[in-house]
JSON list of C-alpha atoms in Angstrom, two decimals:
[
{"chain": "A", "resi": 1, "resn": "CYS", "atom": "CA", "xyz": [1.89, -8.41, -4.59]},
{"chain": "A", "resi": 2, "resn": "PHE", "atom": "CA", "xyz": [4.92, -9.17, -6.70]},
{"chain": "A", "resi": 3, "resn": "SER", "atom": "CA", "xyz": [4.88, -10.15, -10.35]},
{"chain": "A", "resi": 4, "resn": "SER", "atom": "CA", "xyz": [6.92, -9.91, -13.52]},
{"chain": "A", "resi": 5, "resn": "ASP", "atom": "CA", "xyz": [6.35, -9.41, -17.20]},
{"chain": "A", "resi": 6, "resn": "HIS", "atom": "CA", "xyz": [5.20, -12.44, -19.18]},
{"chain": "A", "resi": 7, "resn": "GLU", "atom": "CA", "xyz": [7.70, -14.82, -20.67]},
{"chain": "A", "resi": 8, "resn": "GLU", "atom": "CA", "xyz": [9.41, -14.75, -24.07]},
{"chain": "A", "resi": 9, "resn": "MET", "atom": "CA", "xyz": [9.01, -18.34, -25.42]},
{"chain": "A", "resi": 10, "resn": "LEU", "atom": "CA", "xyz": [12.85, -18.54, -25.44]},
{"chain": "A", "resi": 11, "resn": "GLY", "atom": "CA", "xyz": [12.92, -21.08, -28.25]},
{"chain": "A", "resi": 12, "resn": "ASP", "atom": "CA", "xyz": [9.89, -23.16, -27.18]},
{"chain": "A", "resi": 13, "resn": "HIS", "atom": "CA", "xyz": [8.28, -24.51, -30.36]},
{"chain": "A", "resi": 14, "resn": "ASN", "atom": "CA", "xyz": [11.15, -22.80, -32.21]},
{"chain": "A", "resi": 15, "resn": "LEU", "atom": "CA", "xyz": [9.65, -19.39, -31.38]},
{"chain": "A", "resi": 16, "resn": "ARG", "atom": "CA", "xyz": [10.71, -16.25, -29.57]},
{"chain": "A", "resi": 17, "resn": "GLY", "atom": "CA", "xyz": [8.60, -13.32, -28.42]},
{"chain": "A", "resi": 18, "resn": "LYS", "atom": "CA", "xyz": [5.22, -12.77, -26.80]},
{"chain": "A", "resi": 19, "resn": "PHE", "atom": "CA", "xyz": [2.75, -13.23, -29.64]},
{"chain": "A", "resi": 20, "resn": "VAL", "atom": "CA", "xyz": [1.25, -16.68, -28.98]},
{"chain": "A", "resi": 21, "resn": "PRO", "atom": "CA", "xyz": [-0.97, -17.70, -26.04]},
{"chain": "A", "resi": 22, "resn": "TRP", "atom": "CA", "xyz": [1.14, -20.73, -25.14]},
{"chain": "A", "resi": 23, "resn": "GLN", "atom": "CA", "xyz": [2.55, -21.61, -21.74]},
{"chain": "A", "resi": 24, "resn": "GLY", "atom": "CA", "xyz": [6.04, -20.34, -22.52]},
{"chain": "A", "resi": 25, "resn": "SER", "atom": "CA", "xyz": [4.65, -16.93, -23.45]},
{"chain": "A", "resi": 26, "resn": "VAL", "atom": "CA", "xyz": [1.94, -16.37, -20.85]},
{"chain": "A", "resi": 27, "resn": "SER", "atom": "CA", "xyz": [3.22, -17.84, -17.60]},
{"chain": "A", "resi": 28, "resn": "ALA", "atom": "CA", "xyz": [4.56, -15.38, -15.07]},
{"chain": "A", "resi": 29, "resn": "PRO", "atom": "CA", "xyz": [4.74, -15.58, -11.29]},
{"chain": "A", "resi": 30, "resn": "LEU", "atom": "CA", "xyz": [2.28, -13.63, -9.17]},
{"chain": "A", "resi": 31, "resn": "ILE", "atom": "CA", "xyz": [2.84, -13.78, -5.42]},
{"chain": "A", "resi": 32, "resn": "CYS", "atom": "CA", "xyz": [0.71, -11.91, -2.87]},
{"chain": "A", "resi": 33, "resn": "ALA", "atom": "CA", "xyz": [0.99, -11.86, 0.91]},
{"chain": "A", "resi": 34, "resn": "GLY", "atom": "CA", "xyz": [-0.58, -9.82, 3.66]},
{"chain": "A", "resi": 35, "resn": "PRO", "atom": "CA", "xyz": [-3.10, -9.73, 6.49]},
{"chain": "A", "resi": 36, "resn": "GLY", "atom": "CA", "xyz": [-6.16, -11.88, 5.86]},
{"chain": "A", "resi": 37, "resn": "MET", "atom": "CA", "xyz": [-4.61, -13.84, 3.00]},
{"chain": "A", "resi": 38, "resn": "GLN", "atom": "CA", "xyz": [-4.61, -17.63, 3.06]},
{"chain": "A", "resi": 39, "resn": "LYS", "atom": "CA", "xyz": [-1.06, -18.85, 3.68]},
{"chain": "A", "resi": 40, "resn": "GLY", "atom": "CA", "xyz": [0.09, -21.22, 0.95]},
{"chain": "A", "resi": 41, "resn": "ALA", "atom": "CA", "xyz": [-3.04, -20.75, -1.18]},
{"chain": "A", "resi": 42, "resn": "VAL", "atom": "CA", "xyz": [-2.53, -21.44, -4.87]},
{"chain": "A", "resi": 43, "resn": "VAL", "atom": "CA", "xyz": [-4.94, -20.14, -7.49]},
{"chain": "A", "resi": 44, "resn": "GLU", "atom": "CA", "xyz": [-5.02, -22.63, -10.36]},
{"chain": "A", "resi": 45, "resn": "ARG", "atom": "CA", "xyz": [-7.30, -20.71, -12.72]},
{"chain": "A", "resi": 46, "resn": "PRO", "atom": "CA", "xyz": [-5.87, -18.12, -15.13]},
{"chain": "A", "resi": 47, "resn": "VAL", "atom": "CA", "xyz": [-5.42, -14.62, -13.74]},
{"chain": "A", "resi": 48, "resn": "SER", "atom": "CA", "xyz": [-3.98, -11.49, -15.23]},
{"chain": "A", "resi": 49, "resn": "THR", "atom": "CA", "xyz": [-1.79, -8.75, -13.83]},
{"chain": "A", "resi": 50, "resn": "MET", "atom": "CA", "xyz": [-4.66, -6.50, -14.94]},
{"chain": "A", "resi": 51, "resn": "ASP", "atom": "CA", "xyz": [-6.66, -8.14, -12.11]},
{"chain": "A", "resi": 52, "resn": "LEU", "atom": "CA", "xyz": [-4.37, -6.40, -9.63]},
{"chain": "A", "resi": 53, "resn": "ALA", "atom": "CA", "xyz": [-6.19, -3.10, -10.30]},
{"chain": "A", "resi": 54, "resn": "ALA", "atom": "CA", "xyz": [-9.53, -4.58, -9.20]},
{"chain": "A", "resi": 55, "resn": "THR", "atom": "CA", "xyz": [-7.84, -6.38, -6.30]},
{"chain": "A", "resi": 56, "resn": "PHE", "atom": "CA", "xyz": [-6.20, -3.21, -4.96]},
{"chain": "A", "resi": 57, "resn": "LEU", "atom": "CA", "xyz": [-9.47, -1.27, -5.31]},
{"chain": "A", "resi": 58, "resn": "ASP", "atom": "CA", "xyz": [-11.30, -4.06, -3.47]},
{"chain": "A", "resi": 59, "resn": "TYR", "atom": "CA", "xyz": [-8.81, -4.05, -0.57]},
{"chain": "A", "resi": 60, "resn": "ALA", "atom": "CA", "xyz": [-9.09, -0.24, -0.40]},
{"chain": "A", "resi": 61, "resn": "ASN", "atom": "CA", "xyz": [-12.92, -0.55, -0.25]},
{"chain": "A", "resi": 62, "resn": "ILE", "atom": "CA", "xyz": [-13.24, 1.53, -3.44]},
{"chain": "A", "resi": 63, "resn": "PRO", "atom": "CA", "xyz": [-16.07, 0.45, -5.75]},
{"chain": "A", "resi": 64, "resn": "ILE", "atom": "CA", "xyz": [-14.94, -1.13, -9.01]},
{"chain": "A", "resi": 65, "resn": "THR", "atom": "CA", "xyz": [-16.18, 1.04, -11.86]},
{"chain": "A", "resi": 66, "resn": "THR", "atom": "CA", "xyz": [-18.94, -0.37, -14.02]},
{"chain": "A", "resi": 67, "resn": "ASP", "atom": "CA", "xyz": [-19.10, 2.43, -16.61]},
{"chain": "A", "resi": 68, "resn": "PRO", "atom": "CA", "xyz": [-17.01, 1.85, -18.58]},
{"chain": "A", "resi": 69, "resn": "LYS", "atom": "CA", "xyz": [-16.90, -1.70, -17.28]},
{"chain": "A", "resi": 70, "resn": "MET", "atom": "CA", "xyz": [-13.58, -2.90, -15.91]},
{"chain": "A", "resi": 71, "resn": "THR", "atom": "CA", "xyz": [-12.72, -6.35, -17.19]},
{"chain": "A", "resi": 72, "resn": "SER", "atom": "CA", "xyz": [-10.31, -7.05, -14.35]},
{"chain": "A", "resi": 73, "resn": "ARG", "atom": "CA", "xyz": [-11.58, -9.09, -11.42]},
{"chain": "A", "resi": 74, "resn": "SER", "atom": "CA", "xyz": [-10.61, -8.88, -7.79]},
{"chain": "A", "resi": 75, "resn": "LEU", "atom": "CA", "xyz": [-8.52, -11.75, -6.48]},
{"chain": "A", "resi": 76, "resn": "ARG", "atom": "CA", "xyz": [-9.43, -10.90, -2.88]},
{"chain": "A", "resi": 77, "resn": "THR", "atom": "CA", "xyz": [-11.75, -13.88, -2.27]},
{"chain": "A", "resi": 78, "resn": "ARG", "atom": "CA", "xyz": [-9.20, -16.26, -3.75]},
{"chain": "A", "resi": 79, "resn": "LEU", "atom": "CA", "xyz": [-6.38, -14.75, -1.70]},
{"chain": "A", "resi": 80, "resn": "LYS", "atom": "CA", "xyz": [-8.47, -14.91, 1.48]},
{"chain": "A", "resi": 81, "resn": "THR", "atom": "CA", "xyz": [-9.93, -18.42, 1.10]},
{"chain": "A", "resi": 82, "resn": "GLY", "atom": "CA", "xyz": [-7.75, -20.13, -1.48]},
{"chain": "A", "resi": 83, "resn": "VAL", "atom": "CA", "xyz": [-10.96, -21.08, -3.35]},
{"chain": "A", "resi": 84, "resn": "ASP", "atom": "CA", "xyz": [-11.25, -20.08, -7.00]},
{"chain": "A", "resi": 85, "resn": "ASP", "atom": "CA", "xyz": [-14.34, -22.02, -8.17]},
{"chain": "A", "resi": 86, "resn": "ASP", "atom": "CA", "xyz": [-16.26, -18.95, -9.31]},
{"chain": "A", "resi": 87, "resn": "TYR", "atom": "CA", "xyz": [-13.43, -17.35, -11.25]},
{"chain": "A", "resi": 88, "resn": "ARG", "atom": "CA", "xyz": [-13.24, -17.24, -15.04]},
{"chain": "A", "resi": 89, "resn": "SER", "atom": "CA", "xyz": [-11.71, -20.17, -16.93]},
{"chain": "A", "resi": 90, "resn": "PHE", "atom": "CA", "xyz": [-9.71, -18.07, -19.42]},
{"chain": "A", "resi": 91, "resn": "VAL", "atom": "CA", "xyz": [-7.93, -14.74, -19.78]},
{"chain": "A", "resi": 92, "resn": "SER", "atom": "CA", "xyz": [-7.94, -12.83, -23.06]},
{"chain": "A", "resi": 93, "resn": "SER", "atom": "CA", "xyz": [-5.64, -10.18, -24.40]},
{"chain": "A", "resi": 94, "resn": "GLY", "atom": "CA", "xyz": [-6.33, -7.25, -26.67]},
{"chain": "A", "resi": 95, "resn": "LEU", "atom": "CA", "xyz": [-2.76, -7.29, -27.94]},
{"chain": "A", "resi": 96, "resn": "GLN", "atom": "CA", "xyz": [-3.19, -10.06, -30.52]},
{"chain": "A", "resi": 97, "resn": "ASN", "atom": "CA", "xyz": [-2.87, -8.51, -33.98]},
{"chain": "A", "resi": 98, "resn": "MET", "atom": "CA", "xyz": [-2.17, -11.59, -36.11]},
{"chain": "A", "resi": 99, "resn": "PRO", "atom": "CA", "xyz": [-3.40, -15.19, -36.30]},
{"chain": "A", "resi": 100, "resn": "PHE", "atom": "CA", "xyz": [-1.98, -17.38, -33.52]},
{"chain": "A", "resi": 101, "resn": "GLY", "atom": "CA", "xyz": [1.15, -19.21, -34.57]},
{"chain": "A", "resi": 102, "resn": "THR", "atom": "CA", "xyz": [2.13, -16.69, -37.25]},
{"chain": "A", "resi": 103, "resn": "PRO", "atom": "CA", "xyz": [5.75, -15.68, -36.62]}
]
């Protein structure tokens, strides 16, 4: 799997930085390839690079810890089938320390 850090707004909405949950701040590529993965599959629902931890554990057949509960989710089913119907509809971040939109 290859990814990058999230974006920087770069002037979108007259803002710079990573402190708002808008497209220019949260979008980053995540590309995975390997045996058993659906070629050309695109996951449309939000995922997080934190989900890579659960994904790697899943591929290694290591149980995902439940105490304390991991909030990351394995992308294995989505990578294998290309189907993401049962995945969450949002991703949250614990880094927000001010109201959204406050520069």
